[in-house]
GROMACS .gro file of C-alpha atoms in nm:
model
  270
    1MET     CA    1   6.591   7.017   7.687
    2GLY     CA    2   6.787   6.943   7.999
    3GLU     CA    3   7.171   6.981   7.992
    4PHE     CA    4   7.354   7.052   7.675
    5ALA     CA    5   7.453   6.751   7.471
    6ILE     CA    6   7.483   6.627   7.118
    7SER     CA    7   7.447   6.255   7.026
    8VAL     CA    8   7.569   6.092   6.714
    9PRO     CA    9   7.438   5.755   6.592
   10GLY     CA   10   7.687   5.485   6.670
   11GLU     CA   11   7.888   5.708   6.905
   12SER     CA   12   7.866   5.830   7.261
   13CYS     CA   13   7.728   6.168   7.354
   14VAL     CA   14   7.937   6.470   7.254
   15ARG     CA   15   7.980   6.725   7.531
   16TRP     CA   16   8.196   7.023   7.576
   17ARG     CA   17   8.241   7.268   7.856
   18ALA     CA   18   8.047   7.593   7.878
   19SER     CA   19   8.212   7.850   7.651
   20LYS     CA   20   8.122   8.130   7.411
   21ALA     CA   21   8.156   7.879   7.131
   22ARG     CA   22   7.901   7.658   7.285
   23SER     CA   23   7.668   7.947   7.348
   24LEU     CA   24   7.710   8.058   6.992
   25PHE     CA   25   7.613   7.703   6.879
   26GLY     CA   26   7.305   7.728   7.093
   27VAL     CA   27   7.195   8.069   6.955
   28LEU     CA   28   7.245   7.954   6.597
   29LEU     CA   29   7.066   7.629   6.656
   30VAL     CA   30   6.762   7.799   6.806
   31ASN     CA   31   6.758   8.010   6.487
   32ARG     CA   32   6.828   7.704   6.264
   33ASN     CA   33   6.874   7.786   5.896
   34ILE     CA   34   6.816   8.163   5.968
   35VAL     CA   35   7.092   8.423   5.942
   36VAL     CA   36   7.166   8.594   6.270
   37GLY     CA   37   7.342   8.928   6.224
   38LYS     CA   38   7.683   8.986   6.370
   39GLU     CA   39   7.560   9.275   6.581
   40ARG     CA   40   7.272   9.067   6.721
   41LEU     CA   41   7.510   8.790   6.817
   42ARG     CA   42   7.744   9.039   6.995
   43GLU     CA   43   7.446   9.175   7.183
   44LEU     CA   44   7.337   8.828   7.301
   45LEU     CA   45   7.677   8.686   7.383
   46TRP     CA   46   7.889   8.988   7.480
   47PRO     CA   47   7.635   9.241   7.616
   48ASP     CA   48   7.903   9.420   7.832
   49ILE     CA   49   8.151   9.473   7.551
   50GLU     CA   50   8.129   9.805   7.360
   51GLY     CA   51   8.314   9.891   7.043
   52PRO     CA   52   8.504   9.663   6.801
   53SER     CA   53   8.595   9.319   6.920
   54THR     CA   54   8.729   8.998   6.770
   55SER     CA   55   8.535   8.784   7.026
   56LEU     CA   56   8.282   8.666   6.769
   57LYS     CA   57   8.543   8.556   6.517
   58VAL     CA   58   8.724   8.369   6.788
   59ALA     CA   59   8.404   8.189   6.907
   60VAL     CA   60   8.313   8.104   6.540
   61HIS     CA   61   8.656   7.952   6.486
   62ALA     CA   62   8.635   7.753   6.808
   63LEU     CA   63   8.286   7.627   6.723
   64ARG     CA   64   8.391   7.514   6.377
   65ARG     CA   65   8.689   7.336   6.517
   66THR     CA   66   8.478   7.158   6.778
   67LEU     CA   67   8.228   7.039   6.518
   68ASP     CA   68   8.509   6.929   6.292
   69ASP     CA   69   8.673   6.727   6.578
   70HIS     CA   70   8.356   6.552   6.674
   71LEU     CA   71   8.161   6.526   6.354
   72GLY     CA   72   8.426   6.526   6.085
   73THR     CA   73   8.533   6.786   5.834
   74ASP     CA   74   8.343   6.645   5.538
   75ARG     CA   75   7.993   6.653   5.701
   76GLY     CA   76   7.717   6.832   5.497
   77HIS     CA   77   7.452   6.828   5.760
   78LEU     CA   78   7.564   7.075   6.026
   79ARG     CA   79   7.780   7.372   5.912
   80VAL     CA   80   7.831   7.721   6.041
   81GLU     CA   81   7.839   7.966   5.737
   82PHE     CA   82   7.897   8.343   5.712
   83ARG     CA   83   7.619   8.494   5.498
   84ASP     CA   84   7.466   8.838   5.454
   85PHE     CA   85   7.665   9.004   5.739
   86GLY     CA   86   7.583   8.732   5.984
   87TYR     CA   87   7.609   8.367   6.061
   88ILE     CA   88   7.384   8.073   5.993
   89MET     CA   89   7.362   7.720   6.122
   90ASP     CA   90   7.301   7.518   5.803
   91ALA     CA   91   7.131   7.214   5.940
   92SER     CA   92   6.981   6.936   5.722
   93ASP     CA   93   6.680   6.727   5.800
   94ASP     CA   94   6.911   6.463   5.947
   95VAL     CA   95   6.975   6.692   6.241
   96VAL     CA   96   6.711   6.640   6.503
   97VAL     CA   97   6.679   6.888   6.779
   98ASP     CA   98   6.462   6.798   7.081
   99PHE     CA   99   6.305   7.140   7.141
  100HIS     CA  100   6.241   7.193   6.763
  101GLU     CA  101   6.062   6.858   6.764
  102PHE     CA  102   5.854   6.955   7.066
  103GLU     CA  103   5.754   7.281   6.898
  104ARG     CA  104   5.669   7.107   6.573
  105VAL     CA  105   5.443   6.843   6.737
  106THR     CA  106   5.273   7.098   6.960
  107THR     CA  107   5.192   7.324   6.661
  108ALA     CA  108   5.064   7.025   6.472
  109ALA     CA  109   4.842   6.937   6.783
  110ARG     CA  110   4.699   7.287   6.789
  111GLU     CA  111   4.620   7.288   6.416
  112ALA     CA  112   4.446   6.945   6.440
  113ALA     CA  113   4.238   7.076   6.731
  114VAL     CA  114   4.139   7.384   6.528
  115ARG     CA  115   4.025   7.159   6.241
  116GLY     CA  116   3.814   6.962   6.487
  117LEU     CA  117   4.028   6.650   6.465
  118ARG     CA  118   3.999   6.571   6.836
  119GLU     CA  119   4.158   6.224   6.854
  120GLU     CA  120   4.450   6.326   6.628
  121ALA     CA  121   4.501   6.636   6.831
  122LEU     CA  122   4.510   6.444   7.156
  123ASP     CA  123   4.748   6.185   7.023
  124LEU     CA  124   4.982   6.477   6.918
  125TYR     CA  125   4.945   6.651   7.255
  126ARG     CA  126   5.050   6.331   7.424
  127ARG     CA  127   5.353   6.303   7.201
  128ALA     CA  128   5.443   6.662   7.276
  129ALA     CA  129   5.420   6.593   7.652
  130ALA     CA  130   5.646   6.297   7.608
  131LEU     CA  131   5.903   6.498   7.421
  132TYR     CA  132   5.939   6.763   7.696
  133SER     CA  133   6.234   6.616   7.896
  134GLY     CA  134   6.320   6.920   8.109
  135GLU     CA  135   6.376   7.289   8.100
  136PHE     CA  136   6.573   7.439   7.812
  137LEU     CA  137   6.952   7.426   7.872
  138SER     CA  138   6.932   7.356   8.238
  139GLY     CA  139   7.189   7.544   8.445
  140GLU     CA  140   7.248   7.816   8.180
  141SER     CA  141   7.165   8.174   8.269
  142ASP     CA  142   7.215   8.377   7.956
  143SER     CA  143   6.922   8.610   7.867
  144TRP     CA  144   6.855   8.439   7.536
  145VAL     CA  145   6.846   8.103   7.714
  146ILE     CA  146   6.596   8.234   7.975
  147GLU     CA  147   6.375   8.382   7.710
  148HIS     CA  148   6.353   8.052   7.519
  149ARG     CA  149   6.313   7.858   7.845
  150HIS     CA  150   6.007   8.067   7.933
  151TRP     CA  151   5.857   8.017   7.589
  152LEU     CA  152   5.895   7.638   7.598
  153ARG     CA  153   5.770   7.633   7.958
  154ALA     CA  154   5.452   7.809   7.860
  155MET     CA  155   5.404   7.561   7.578
  156ILE     CA  156   5.436   7.249   7.793
  157LEU     CA  157   5.205   7.393   8.062
  158SER     CA  158   4.940   7.446   7.793
  159VAL     CA  159   4.986   7.098   7.662
  160LEU     CA  160   4.946   6.950   8.008
  161ASP     CA  161   4.643   7.164   8.081
  162VAL     CA  162   4.474   7.027   7.767
  163LEU     CA  163   4.561   6.662   7.861
  164ALA     CA  164   4.443   6.708   8.222
  165GLU     CA  165   4.107   6.859   8.112
  166TYR     CA  166   4.046   6.581   7.864
  167ALA     CA  167   4.127   6.305   8.106
  168PHE     CA  168   3.915   6.470   8.379
  169GLU     CA  169   3.611   6.503   8.143
  170ALA     CA  170   3.656   6.140   8.037
  171GLY     CA  171   3.663   6.028   8.396
  172GLU     CA  172   4.022   5.909   8.364
  173PHE     CA  173   4.114   6.068   8.698
  174ALA     CA  174   4.452   5.900   8.742
  175ASP     CA  175   4.578   6.041   8.405
  176ALA     CA  176   4.432   6.386   8.488
  177ALA     CA  177   4.608   6.378   8.833
  178ASP     CA  178   4.939   6.274   8.666
  179ALA     CA  179   4.912   6.572   8.426
  180CYS     CA  180   4.836   6.809   8.720
  181ARG     CA  181   5.125   6.677   8.921
  182ARG     CA  182   5.359   6.721   8.628
  183THR     CA  183   5.227   7.075   8.588
  184LEU     CA  184   5.306   7.152   8.953
  185ALA     CA  185   5.655   7.013   8.905
  186ILE     CA  186   5.711   7.287   8.649
  187ASP     CA  187   5.500   7.565   8.794
  188ALA     CA  188   5.458   7.508   9.167
  189VAL     CA  189   5.185   7.769   9.210
  190ASN     CA  190   4.967   7.679   8.915
  191GLU     CA  191   4.620   7.733   9.055
  192ALA     CA  192   4.437   7.565   8.762
  193ALA     CA  193   4.620   7.236   8.844
  194PHE     CA  194   4.543   7.270   9.211
  195ARG     CA  195   4.174   7.324   9.135
  196ARG     CA  196   4.161   7.021   8.911
  197LEU     CA  197   4.318   6.798   9.175
  198MET     CA  198   4.063   6.932   9.429
  199MET     CA  199   3.784   6.836   9.176
  200ILE     CA  200   3.934   6.494   9.123
  201HIS     CA  201   3.918   6.419   9.497
  202ALA     CA  202   3.578   6.587   9.530
  203ARG     CA  203   3.430   6.353   9.265
  204ARG     CA  204   3.561   6.059   9.470
  205GLY     CA  205   3.417   6.201   9.785
  206GLU     CA  206   3.765   6.250   9.932
  207LEU     CA  207   3.707   6.587  10.085
  208GLN     CA  208   4.010   6.582  10.316
  209GLN     CA  209   4.247   6.525  10.020
  210ALA     CA  210   4.075   6.802   9.836
  211GLU     CA  211   4.130   7.033  10.131
  212GLN     CA  212   4.494   6.928  10.160
  213TRP     CA  213   4.555   7.037   9.797
  214TYR     CA  214   4.386   7.371   9.873
  215ALA     CA  215   4.606   7.412  10.178
  216LEU     CA  216   4.925   7.339   9.983
  217CYS     CA  217   4.818   7.597   9.713
  218ALA     CA  218   4.752   7.863   9.973
  219GLN     CA  219   5.088   7.789  10.148
  220ARG     CA  220   5.293   7.818   9.828
  221LEU     CA  221   5.120   8.139   9.719
  222ARG     CA  222   5.177   8.297  10.056
  223GLU     CA  223   5.539   8.190  10.060
  224GLN     CA  224   5.620   8.302   9.700
  225PHE     CA  225   5.394   8.599   9.646
  226GLU     CA  226   5.238   8.683   9.982
  227VAL     CA  227   4.886   8.650   9.832
  228ASP     CA  228   4.587   8.419   9.887
  229PRO     CA  229   4.433   8.182   9.625
  230ASP     CA  230   4.226   8.361   9.368
  231HIS     CA  231   3.850   8.389   9.373
  232ASP     CA  232   3.798   8.078   9.157
  233THR     CA  233   4.007   7.855   9.386
  234ARG     CA  234   3.843   7.988   9.695
  235SER     CA  235   3.491   7.945   9.542
  236LEU     CA  236   3.573   7.592   9.443
  237ARG     CA  237   3.688   7.511   9.792
  238ARG     CA  238   3.351   7.625   9.934
  239ARG     CA  239   3.164   7.414   9.681
  240VAL     CA  240   3.382   7.115   9.756
  241LEU     CA  241   3.333   7.139  10.132
  242SER     CA  242   2.964   7.170  10.084
  243ARG     CA  243   2.978   6.822   9.909
  244GLU     CA  244   2.832   6.972   9.598
  245PHE     CA  245   3.031   6.734   9.370
  246VAL     CA  246   3.011   6.412   9.566
  247GLU     CA  247   2.680   6.296   9.419
  248GLY     CA  248   2.704   6.508   9.103
  249VAL     CA  249   2.712   6.402   8.738
  250ARG     CA  250   3.042   6.222   8.680
  251PRO     CA  251   3.251   6.341   8.380
  252GLY     CA  252   3.252   6.129   8.070
  253ARG     CA  253   2.883   6.051   8.052
  254THR     CA  254   2.718   6.118   7.714
  255GLY     CA  255   2.534   6.447   7.698
  256HIS     CA  256   2.668   6.588   8.019
  257ARG     CA  257   2.953   6.823   8.113
  258VAL     CA  258   3.078   6.923   8.451
  259HIS     CA  259   3.057   7.302   8.484
  260ASP     CA  260   3.331   7.355   8.740
  261GLY     CA  261   3.509   7.659   8.604
  262ILE     CA  262   3.747   7.451   8.393
  263SER     CA  263   3.706   7.554   8.026
  264ASN     CA  264   3.776   7.343   7.720
  265ARG     CA  265   4.105   7.468   7.568
  266MET     CA  266   4.195   7.209   7.307
  267GLY     CA  267   4.287   7.476   7.063
  268SER     CA  268   4.433   7.745   7.285
  269ILE     CA  269   4.786   7.635   7.301
  270VAL     CA  270   5.058   7.909   7.318
   0.00000   0.00000   0.00000
C-alpha cells in the first residue's frame, strides 16, 4: 500500500530504486509461496521482448543480491527459489505484507458476516479499513500493478460501504459521513456515498447541505463522464427537497429501518 518499502525490525526502511528486480520482487510477493512460471514472468515484466532473453535471469540475480545486502545471506524467511520451471517467493509467517493482511482481515469480516456474527464482522471491517493506507504501489504503472490496485480498491470501497451503512442505521452520522468522505477520496464519483451524505443532512434538516452534495455529484459526473446522476440519486434529491426525511423515523430505533434505497450489504464484500 502506498510507495514501495520494506521495513526490518530494529532497522530503518529498506528502499531501492525502481528496476526490473524490484518489479520481480513485487510480482513474486503478490503470488507469495506460489510458483510463477518463467514465461508468465516474462509476459508481465518484458511484454515487448520476443524470443529468448536473459533479462529474467539478470533480474533474479539482482533481486537476490539486494535481499542479501539488506537482509543477510543466512535468512530463512524470505528467499527467491527456482522451482518447477518458475520462481517462487518463499516467505515465512514472520514476513508481514500490508495488502495480504488487508485481504486476510477483509475475508474474515465477510465470513463472520455470513455466519451472522455482526459485531465480530464490524470489528473486522473496521480493522480492514484501518489497514488500507493508500493505493497499491503508488506511482507504478505496470499492468500487473494496475490489476492488483483495482482489486484492492474494490475491496476497500466495499468495506467502507458496509461501515457507512451500519453507522447510518445506528444514527452515528459523523462516522457514516467519515466513511463516505473516505470513499469519495478513493472514488470521486461514487454515487452511493453522495446519496448517503445527502441522507445524513436530510435527517438533520440541513437541506441546503444535502443539495450541495447533489450538486457536487452532478458536477463530477458531467466533468468525468458527461452524464447526469442516476435515477436513484435524482429520486432521492426530490424526496430530500420535499422534506420527506426531516420528521421521519430516525435510524437506530428498535423495530424501525429507514427505507431510502440503501441496502444492507454486510456480507456482500468483493
